């Protein structure tokens, strides 16, 4: 199920000595596939400070949805082999509700919480309890090829219509793809959809908590996404892309525009990591319909300790290390990940490396969360399926939304929620 098991390099010696040295303890950290290449170094820094602890890194699948399903298999079986889980911000409620996480309030200095961006801490709480610490945050952004825009005298697209037109025109002119985003049937597709939906003024639920995919805004949002294919702004292959497929095309110089998370900026600036577009990329907020403001989806990953871990204290120590100022600064500078501590944004070195942080800080702070509810992953699975069918043209947009609305109504009915214990 796991793709690979690696053992932190700095900890190899303690591990080899562990038979002779009863003082050496091992903890295991499950974490998604690493596009930044920095996870190992973060663990190494921890091991240097805690020579008695060996850390095993378990690399999980890249797709958030696949990773979720792998975690559920382990946690539902009360698996003791994993001590720390890096969890997507949207799973906190589900995992806490299921009793799979250790509450952290009694273990970490809760005073430090005010040093984190408020939205990231909110994503670690469920029912007034702290279940994790925020590791890094994410917000969807538009990446544009600055050189191509300026050469053709085109402004950065501010509306979806402008993006569609510019992507189709500039893509064709330069013999490359216009606009790449995340269209595979997984959580990334829901993030892309919500950004369009919110920018249209819609939402997944109305103010009474009733699903609202029967709204005109939902129909408008799916139509905007579908038009990207119809108007040749995006190739049909986008329906198989996750973050990395889109990112590789864009940093390989084969796409004019991309929707992605901020980590892609650092990779776009790094020729050693294969970027063909260093110094030629600009970032901006995503488009919106004319006359409306943009919306960005709040993403991000938290670090939680498994309730089944036999080594809670060491696990908490690693969580505290990875979320510390020093580790977050390292991860920002060398991995391009957005910090969750405000002070890292104010750091001189970070500001010099990422001048756009200042300009986009407001977007990072105001990114909108997905619904905080234990059944969100189950609802999202349905949305992924319905949306993907509509975008692939297997059903009409109207039919897909009608079926989706019915399904979500059934799944969120009091009876269904009672049955699932949510
Ligand atoms: C990023 C975000 C996460 C989101 C995922 C979707 O990893 O941080 O919150 O669910 O992308 O692909």
Short mmCIF file of C-alpha atoms and ligand atoms in Angstrom, two decimals:
data_model
loop_
_atom_site.label_atom_id
_atom_site.label_comp_id
_atom_site.label_asym_id
_atom_site.label_seq_id
_atom_site.Cartn_x
_atom_site.Cartn_y
_atom_site.Cartn_z
CA UNK A 1 0.00 0.00 0.00
CA UNK A 2 2.82 2.41 0.81
CA UNK A 3 4.95 3.30 -2.11
CA UNK A 4 8.22 3.37 -0.29
CA UNK A 5 9.72 3.17 3.14
CA UNK A 6 12.76 5.27 3.84
CA UNK A 7 14.75 5.72 6.99
CA UNK A 8 16.02 9.16 7.81
CA UNK A 9 19.70 9.28 6.87
CA UNK A 10 20.89 10.97 10.03
CA UNK A 11 19.13 8.30 12.03
CA UNK A 12 20.65 5.32 10.29
CA UNK A 13 23.42 5.07 12.86
CA UNK A 14 21.10 5.10 15.88
CA UNK A 15 18.88 2.57 14.13
CA UNK A 16 21.77 0.21 13.48
CA UNK A 17 22.87 0.64 17.05
CA UNK A 18 19.41 0.22 18.41
CA UNK A 19 19.86 -3.44 19.33
CA UNK A 20 22.85 -2.52 21.47
CA UNK A 21 21.38 0.72 22.72
CA UNK A 22 18.10 0.21 24.51
CA UNK A 23 17.81 3.99 24.81
CA UNK A 24 17.10 4.41 21.09
CA UNK A 25 13.43 4.74 20.20
CA UNK A 26 11.79 4.66 16.78
CA UNK A 27 8.83 6.68 15.60
CA UNK A 28 7.15 6.52 12.22
CA UNK A 29 5.82 9.50 10.30
CA UNK A 30 3.38 8.90 7.45
CA UNK A 31 3.49 11.71 4.91
CA UNK A 32 2.44 12.27 1.30
CA UNK A 33 4.78 11.96 -1.66
CA UNK A 34 7.22 14.84 -1.50
CA UNK A 35 7.40 17.14 -4.53
CA UNK A 36 9.69 19.54 -2.61
CA UNK A 37 12.45 17.03 -1.83
CA UNK A 38 12.71 18.49 1.68
CA UNK A 39 11.00 16.02 4.04
CA UNK A 40 14.17 14.05 4.69
CA UNK A 41 16.16 17.16 5.60
CA UNK A 42 13.46 18.28 8.05
CA UNK A 43 13.64 14.90 9.76
CA UNK A 44 17.44 14.99 9.76
CA UNK A 45 17.38 18.29 11.65
CA UNK A 46 15.09 16.72 14.28
CA UNK A 47 17.35 13.68 14.66
CA UNK A 48 20.40 15.87 15.20
CA UNK A 49 18.62 17.40 18.20
CA UNK A 50 17.23 14.10 19.46
CA UNK A 51 19.97 11.53 18.94
CA UNK A 52 17.99 8.97 20.95
CA UNK A 53 15.12 8.97 18.47
CA UNK A 54 15.03 7.27 15.08
CA UNK A 55 12.44 8.49 12.61
CA UNK A 56 11.05 6.33 9.84
CA UNK A 57 9.48 8.22 6.97
CA UNK A 58 6.60 6.41 5.28
CA UNK A 59 5.85 7.92 1.92
CA UNK A 60 2.18 7.81 0.99
CA UNK A 61 0.52 8.30 -2.42
CA UNK A 62 0.58 11.75 -4.00
CA UNK A 63 -3.20 12.07 -4.35
CA UNK A 64 -4.85 13.41 -1.22
CA UNK A 65 -7.81 11.09 -1.78
CA UNK A 66 -5.63 7.97 -2.16
CA UNK A 67 -3.69 8.97 0.94
CA UNK A 68 -6.92 9.41 2.89
CA UNK A 69 -8.09 5.94 1.95
CA UNK A 70 -4.77 4.38 2.96
CA UNK A 71 -4.88 6.16 6.34
CA UNK A 72 -8.45 5.05 6.99
CA UNK A 73 -7.43 1.42 6.41
CA UNK A 74 -4.67 1.71 9.01
CA UNK A 75 -6.53 3.75 11.57
CA UNK A 76 -9.71 1.71 11.41
CA UNK A 77 -7.55 -1.32 12.26
CA UNK A 78 -6.02 0.55 15.25
CA UNK A 79 -2.61 0.21 13.61
CA UNK A 80 0.21 0.95 16.03
CA UNK A 81 2.96 1.08 13.44
CA UNK A 82 2.41 4.75 12.55
CA UNK A 83 2.92 7.40 15.23
CA UNK A 84 2.43 10.64 13.30
CA UNK A 85 0.11 11.31 10.40
CA UNK A 86 0.36 14.34 8.17
CA UNK A 87 -3.31 14.97 7.53
CA UNK A 88 -5.05 17.12 4.97
CA UNK A 89 -6.89 19.99 6.68
CA UNK A 90 -10.21 18.46 5.57
CA UNK A 91 -9.75 15.23 7.54
CA UNK A 92 -9.37 16.62 11.06
CA UNK A 93 -13.09 16.43 11.82
CA UNK A 94 -13.49 12.89 10.47
CA UNK A 95 -10.40 11.47 12.19
CA UNK A 96 -11.13 13.23 15.49
CA UNK A 97 -14.76 12.10 15.40
CA UNK A 98 -13.65 8.52 14.80
CA UNK A 99 -11.40 8.63 17.88
CA UNK A 100 -8.21 8.05 15.90
CA UNK A 101 -6.17 11.05 17.08
CA UNK A 102 -4.66 12.05 20.40
CA UNK A 103 -5.84 15.42 21.67
CA UNK A 104 -2.78 17.67 21.75
CA UNK A 105 -4.01 20.36 24.16
CA UNK A 106 -2.39 18.78 27.20
CA UNK A 107 0.91 18.12 25.42
CA UNK A 108 1.85 21.25 23.52
CA UNK A 109 2.21 24.81 24.68
CA UNK A 110 -1.16 26.15 23.60
CA UNK A 111 0.01 29.71 24.12
CA UNK A 112 2.08 29.35 20.98
CA UNK A 113 -1.12 28.88 18.97
CA UNK A 114 -1.61 32.62 18.67
CA UNK A 115 1.60 32.70 16.62
CA UNK A 116 -0.07 30.72 13.81
CA UNK A 117 -2.41 32.08 11.14
CA UNK A 118 -5.89 31.75 12.67
CA UNK A 119 -7.39 29.75 9.79
CA UNK A 120 -4.69 27.12 10.06
CA UNK A 121 -5.32 26.60 13.79
CA UNK A 122 -9.06 26.44 13.15
CA UNK A 123 -8.32 23.58 10.75
CA UNK A 124 -6.70 21.66 13.61
CA UNK A 125 -9.63 21.98 15.99
CA UNK A 126 -12.82 20.01 16.12
CA UNK A 127 -15.44 20.40 18.84
CA UNK A 128 -13.22 22.78 20.82
CA UNK A 129 -10.34 20.33 21.01
CA UNK A 130 -6.93 20.67 19.38
CA UNK A 131 -6.13 17.54 17.39
CA UNK A 132 -3.06 18.59 15.39
CA UNK A 133 -0.62 21.43 14.73
CA UNK A 134 -0.57 23.25 11.37
CA UNK A 135 2.43 22.21 9.29
CA UNK A 136 2.02 24.22 6.10
CA UNK A 137 -0.84 26.04 4.48
CA UNK A 138 -2.01 26.28 0.88
CA UNK A 139 -4.12 28.60 -1.23
CA UNK A 140 -5.00 28.16 -4.90
CA UNK A 141 -3.31 30.69 -7.21
CA UNK A 142 -3.01 31.48 -10.90
CA UNK A 143 0.46 31.06 -12.37
CA UNK A 144 1.10 32.91 -15.66
CA UNK A 145 4.00 33.07 -18.07
CA UNK A 146 4.97 36.71 -17.58
CA UNK A 147 7.19 36.76 -20.69
CA UNK A 148 4.41 35.53 -22.99
CA UNK A 149 1.87 37.96 -21.54
CA UNK A 150 4.16 40.97 -21.86
CA UNK A 151 5.35 40.07 -25.36
CA UNK A 152 1.75 39.93 -26.57
CA UNK A 153 0.68 42.97 -24.55
CA UNK A 154 -1.92 40.86 -22.69
CA UNK A 155 -2.92 41.67 -19.11
CA UNK A 156 -3.13 38.98 -16.44
CA UNK A 157 -6.63 37.49 -16.84
CA UNK A 158 -9.02 38.80 -14.21
CA UNK A 159 -12.15 37.01 -15.40
CA UNK A 160 -12.72 33.36 -16.32
CA UNK A 161 -13.71 34.50 -19.78
CA UNK A 162 -10.43 36.40 -20.21
CA UNK A 163 -8.49 33.38 -19.03
CA UNK A 164 -10.31 31.09 -21.47
CA UNK A 165 -9.71 33.43 -24.40
CA UNK A 166 -6.07 34.21 -23.57
CA UNK A 167 -5.22 30.56 -22.88
CA UNK A 168 -6.69 29.39 -26.19
CA UNK A 169 -5.08 32.22 -28.20
CA UNK A 170 -1.61 32.25 -26.61
CA UNK A 171 -1.44 28.48 -26.37
CA UNK A 172 -2.14 28.13 -30.10
CA UNK A 173 0.27 30.94 -30.99
CA UNK A 174 3.17 29.40 -29.05
CA UNK A 175 2.39 25.79 -29.86
CA UNK A 176 1.77 24.93 -26.23
CA UNK A 177 -1.05 24.15 -23.83
CA UNK A 178 -3.16 27.09 -22.65
CA UNK A 179 -4.44 26.47 -19.12
CA UNK A 180 -3.63 23.48 -16.90
CA UNK A 181 -5.31 22.68 -13.60
CA UNK A 182 -6.38 19.68 -11.49
CA UNK A 183 -9.18 17.76 -13.17
CA UNK A 184 -8.56 14.16 -12.11
CA UNK A 185 -11.30 12.53 -10.06
CA UNK A 186 -9.85 13.29 -6.60
CA UNK A 187 -9.89 16.01 -3.95
CA UNK A 188 -7.92 18.46 -6.11
CA UNK A 189 -10.85 18.62 -8.53
CA UNK A 190 -13.15 19.69 -5.70
CA UNK A 191 -10.72 22.47 -4.73
CA UNK A 192 -10.66 23.71 -8.34
CA UNK A 193 -14.47 23.54 -8.51
CA UNK A 194 -15.01 25.37 -5.22
CA UNK A 195 -12.80 28.23 -6.33
CA UNK A 196 -14.93 28.71 -9.42
CA UNK A 197 -18.18 28.13 -7.50
CA UNK A 198 -17.29 30.60 -4.73
CA UNK A 199 -16.19 33.18 -7.29
CA UNK A 200 -19.68 32.86 -8.81
CA UNK A 201 -21.26 33.49 -5.39
CA UNK A 202 -22.33 29.88 -4.79
CA UNK A 203 -21.40 27.31 -2.15
CA UNK A 204 -21.78 23.61 -1.38
CA UNK A 205 -24.28 24.25 1.42
CA UNK A 206 -26.67 27.11 2.03
CA UNK A 207 -26.90 28.94 5.36
CA UNK A 208 -29.28 26.29 6.75
CA UNK A 209 -26.80 23.49 6.00
CA UNK A 210 -28.77 22.15 3.02
CA UNK A 211 -26.70 21.10 -0.03
CA UNK A 212 -26.99 23.78 -2.70
CA UNK A 213 -25.71 22.26 -5.91
CA UNK A 214 -29.13 22.89 -7.44
CA UNK A 215 -28.27 26.63 -7.54
CA UNK A 216 -27.75 28.70 -10.72
CA UNK A 217 -24.27 29.49 -9.41
CA UNK A 218 -23.34 25.79 -9.37
CA UNK A 219 -24.53 25.43 -12.96
CA UNK A 220 -22.55 28.54 -13.92
CA UNK A 221 -19.39 27.20 -12.22
CA UNK A 222 -19.45 23.81 -13.93
CA UNK A 223 -20.20 25.51 -17.24
CA UNK A 224 -17.14 27.77 -16.81
CA UNK A 225 -14.95 24.73 -16.16
CA UNK A 226 -16.39 22.79 -19.07
CA UNK A 227 -15.93 25.69 -21.46
CA UNK A 228 -12.19 25.51 -20.85
CA UNK A 229 -12.26 22.28 -22.89
CA UNK A 230 -14.85 23.37 -25.42
CA UNK A 231 -12.92 26.57 -26.17
CA UNK A 232 -9.54 24.77 -26.44
CA UNK A 233 -8.14 26.64 -23.46
CA UNK A 234 -7.41 23.32 -21.71
CA UNK A 235 -6.66 19.92 -23.25
CA UNK A 236 -8.91 16.96 -22.31
CA UNK A 237 -5.85 15.47 -20.58
CA UNK A 238 -6.45 17.91 -17.71
CA UNK A 239 -9.10 15.43 -16.56
CA UNK A 240 -6.23 13.12 -15.61
CA UNK A 241 -4.04 15.77 -13.95
CA UNK A 242 -3.25 16.20 -10.28
CA UNK A 243 -0.99 18.98 -9.01
CA UNK A 244 2.24 17.44 -10.26
CA UNK A 245 1.09 16.65 -13.80
CA UNK A 246 0.02 20.28 -14.22
CA UNK A 247 3.16 21.57 -12.52
CA UNK A 248 5.52 19.54 -14.68
CA UNK A 249 3.94 20.83 -17.87
CA UNK A 250 4.06 24.40 -16.65
CA UNK A 251 7.61 24.42 -15.30
CA UNK A 252 8.66 22.48 -18.40
CA UNK A 253 7.59 25.53 -20.43
CA UNK A 254 4.65 23.79 -22.05
CA UNK A 255 1.69 25.74 -20.66
CA UNK A 256 0.85 29.44 -20.53
CA UNK A 257 -1.34 29.38 -17.38
CA UNK A 258 -1.71 27.04 -14.43
CA UNK A 259 -3.86 26.79 -11.31
CA UNK A 260 -1.81 25.34 -8.48
CA UNK A 261 -0.68 25.70 -4.86
CA UNK A 262 2.27 27.93 -3.93
CA UNK A 263 4.86 25.11 -3.76
CA UNK A 264 5.00 25.21 -7.56
CA UNK A 265 6.57 28.68 -7.44
CA UNK A 266 9.81 27.43 -5.86
CA UNK A 267 10.05 24.62 -8.43
CA UNK A 268 9.39 27.09 -11.25
CA UNK A 269 12.40 29.13 -10.10
CA UNK A 270 14.75 26.16 -9.85
CA UNK A 271 16.56 25.21 -13.05
CA UNK A 272 18.39 22.46 -11.17
CA UNK A 273 15.01 20.80 -10.58
CA UNK A 274 14.22 20.99 -14.28
CA UNK A 275 12.42 24.31 -14.62
CA UNK A 276 12.57 25.84 -18.09
CA UNK A 277 10.78 29.00 -16.95
CA UNK A 278 12.92 30.52 -14.19
CA UNK A 279 12.32 34.26 -13.82
CA UNK A 280 9.43 34.14 -16.26
CA UNK A 281 6.52 33.28 -13.99
CA UNK A 282 4.09 35.56 -12.22
CA UNK A 283 1.51 34.79 -9.58
CA UNK A 284 -1.90 36.32 -9.09
CA UNK A 285 -5.29 35.64 -7.58
CA UNK A 286 -7.50 33.30 -9.58
CA UNK A 287 -10.05 34.88 -11.94
CA UNK A 288 -13.74 35.48 -11.19
CA UNK A 289 -16.81 36.24 -13.31
CA UNK A 290 -16.90 39.89 -14.45
CA UNK A 291 -17.86 42.17 -11.58
CA UNK A 292 -17.12 39.62 -8.87
CA UNK A 293 -14.11 39.00 -6.60
CA UNK A 294 -11.84 35.94 -6.76
CA UNK A 295 -11.85 33.08 -4.26
CA UNK A 296 -9.06 30.79 -3.21
CA UNK A 297 -9.48 27.41 -1.56
CA UNK A 298 -7.73 26.97 1.79
CA UNK A 299 -5.59 23.87 1.69
CA UNK A 300 -2.85 22.74 3.97
CA UNK A 301 -1.56 19.89 6.05
CA UNK A 302 -1.56 19.32 9.78
CA UNK A 303 0.48 16.98 11.92
CA UNK A 304 -1.44 14.70 14.24
CA UNK A 305 -0.43 11.98 16.68
CA UNK A 306 -2.17 8.64 16.35
CA UNK A 307 -4.20 7.60 19.36
CA UNK A 308 -2.71 4.13 18.83
CA UNK A 309 0.91 5.29 19.00
CA UNK A 310 2.95 3.65 21.73
CA UNK A 311 5.34 6.58 21.71
CA UNK A 312 3.20 9.66 22.22
CA UNK A 313 5.88 11.88 23.78
CA UNK A 314 8.41 11.40 20.97
CA UNK A 315 5.67 11.81 18.39
CA UNK A 316 4.61 15.13 19.92
CA UNK A 317 8.26 16.22 19.93
CA UNK A 318 8.53 15.62 16.17
CA UNK A 319 5.25 17.46 15.55
CA UNK A 320 6.51 20.43 17.57
CA UNK A 321 9.81 20.40 15.72
CA UNK A 322 8.24 20.28 12.25
CA UNK A 323 5.90 23.16 13.08
CA UNK A 324 8.62 25.28 14.75
CA UNK A 325 9.77 28.61 13.32
CA UNK A 326 13.11 27.13 12.20
CA UNK A 327 11.59 24.13 10.42
CA UNK A 328 8.92 26.25 8.73
CA UNK A 329 11.52 28.75 7.56
CA UNK A 330 13.60 25.92 6.13
CA UNK A 331 10.52 24.41 4.44
CA UNK A 332 9.56 27.79 2.98
CA UNK A 333 13.06 28.66 1.73
CA UNK A 334 13.99 25.22 0.44
CA UNK A 335 10.62 23.64 -0.30
CA UNK A 336 8.44 26.62 -1.20
CA UNK A 337 5.75 25.60 1.29
CA UNK A 338 3.62 28.35 2.83
CA UNK A 339 4.35 28.77 6.54
CA UNK A 340 1.59 28.63 9.13
CA UNK A 341 3.46 30.88 11.57
CA UNK A 342 3.01 34.60 10.91
CA UNK A 343 6.59 35.38 11.97
CA UNK A 344 8.05 33.38 9.08
CA UNK A 345 6.36 35.74 6.60
CA UNK A 346 8.06 38.67 8.33
CA UNK A 347 11.52 37.06 8.21
CA UNK A 348 13.98 39.04 6.07
CA UNK A 349 15.43 36.04 4.25
CA UNK A 350 11.99 34.66 3.45
CA UNK A 351 10.79 38.05 2.19
CA UNK A 352 13.78 38.35 -0.11
CA UNK A 353 13.31 34.83 -1.48
CA UNK A 354 9.55 35.24 -1.96
CA UNK A 355 8.69 38.86 -2.73
CA UNK A 356 5.21 37.71 -3.79
CA UNK A 357 4.42 36.55 -0.24
CA UNK A 358 3.78 40.15 0.73
CA UNK A 359 1.50 40.82 -2.22
CA UNK A 360 -0.39 37.54 -1.77
CA UNK A 361 -0.42 37.40 2.04
CA UNK A 362 -4.01 38.70 2.06
CA UNK A 363 -5.05 35.92 -0.32
CA UNK A 364 -3.35 33.35 1.92
CA UNK A 365 -5.09 34.71 5.01
CA UNK A 366 -8.52 34.94 3.43
CA UNK A 367 -8.52 31.62 1.56
CA UNK A 368 -11.84 29.84 2.20
CA UNK A 369 -12.05 26.53 4.04
CA UNK A 370 -13.93 23.54 2.75
CA UNK A 371 -16.79 22.43 5.03
CA UNK A 372 -15.58 21.32 8.45
CA UNK A 373 -17.60 18.16 9.07
CA UNK A 374 -16.72 14.50 9.63
CA UNK A 375 -18.60 13.42 6.53
CA UNK A 376 -16.78 15.86 4.23
CA UNK A 377 -14.48 13.21 2.66
CA UNK A 378 -17.50 11.02 1.84
CA UNK A 379 -19.41 13.96 0.34
CA UNK A 380 -16.34 15.00 -1.59
CA UNK A 381 -16.03 11.52 -3.14
CA UNK A 382 -19.52 11.96 -4.60
CA UNK A 383 -18.77 15.47 -5.85
CA UNK A 384 -15.57 14.25 -7.50
CA UNK A 385 -17.47 11.52 -9.31
CA UNK A 386 -20.37 13.70 -10.47
CA UNK A 387 -18.19 16.59 -11.56
CA UNK A 388 -15.77 14.40 -13.42
CA UNK A 389 -18.60 12.78 -15.38
CA UNK A 390 -20.00 16.19 -16.29
CA UNK A 391 -16.63 17.58 -17.37
CA UNK A 392 -15.84 14.46 -19.40
CA UNK A 393 -19.20 14.91 -21.18
CA UNK A 394 -20.61 11.57 -19.97
CA UNK A 395 -23.68 13.38 -18.68
CA UNK A 396 -24.98 16.90 -19.12
CA UNK A 397 -24.04 19.49 -16.52
CA UNK A 398 -27.71 19.80 -15.53
CA UNK A 399 -28.13 16.05 -15.05
CA UNK A 400 -24.86 15.71 -13.12
CA UNK A 401 -25.83 18.50 -10.74
CA UNK A 402 -29.37 17.17 -10.30
CA UNK A 403 -28.08 13.71 -9.38
CA UNK A 404 -25.38 15.14 -7.16
CA UNK A 405 -27.82 17.32 -5.29
CA UNK A 406 -30.11 14.34 -4.67
CA UNK A 407 -27.22 12.23 -3.50
CA UNK A 408 -25.89 14.89 -1.14
CA UNK A 409 -29.40 15.46 0.24
CA UNK A 410 -29.66 11.75 1.04
CA UNK A 411 -26.18 11.56 2.53
CA UNK A 412 -26.72 14.56 4.79
CA UNK A 413 -30.22 13.58 5.94
CA UNK A 414 -30.50 13.18 9.72
CA UNK A 415 -31.06 9.43 9.31
CA UNK A 416 -27.94 8.96 7.19
CA UNK A 417 -25.84 11.02 9.57
CA UNK A 418 -27.11 9.08 12.59
CA UNK A 419 -26.19 5.85 10.85
CA UNK A 420 -22.64 7.04 10.17
CA UNK A 421 -22.23 8.54 13.62
CA UNK A 422 -21.53 12.01 12.26
C1 LIG B 1 -3.14 20.27 -1.45
C2 LIG B 1 -3.88 20.98 -0.30
C3 LIG B 1 -4.93 20.07 0.29
C4 LIG B 1 -5.86 19.62 -0.81
C5 LIG B 1 -5.08 18.91 -1.90
C6 LIG B 1 -5.97 18.52 -3.06
O1 LIG B 1 -2.36 19.25 -0.95
O2 LIG B 1 -2.98 21.39 0.69
O3 LIG B 1 -5.64 20.72 1.33
O4 LIG B 1 -6.90 18.80 -0.31
O5 LIG B 1 -4.06 19.75 -2.38
O6 LIG B 1 -5.25 17.90 -4.04
#
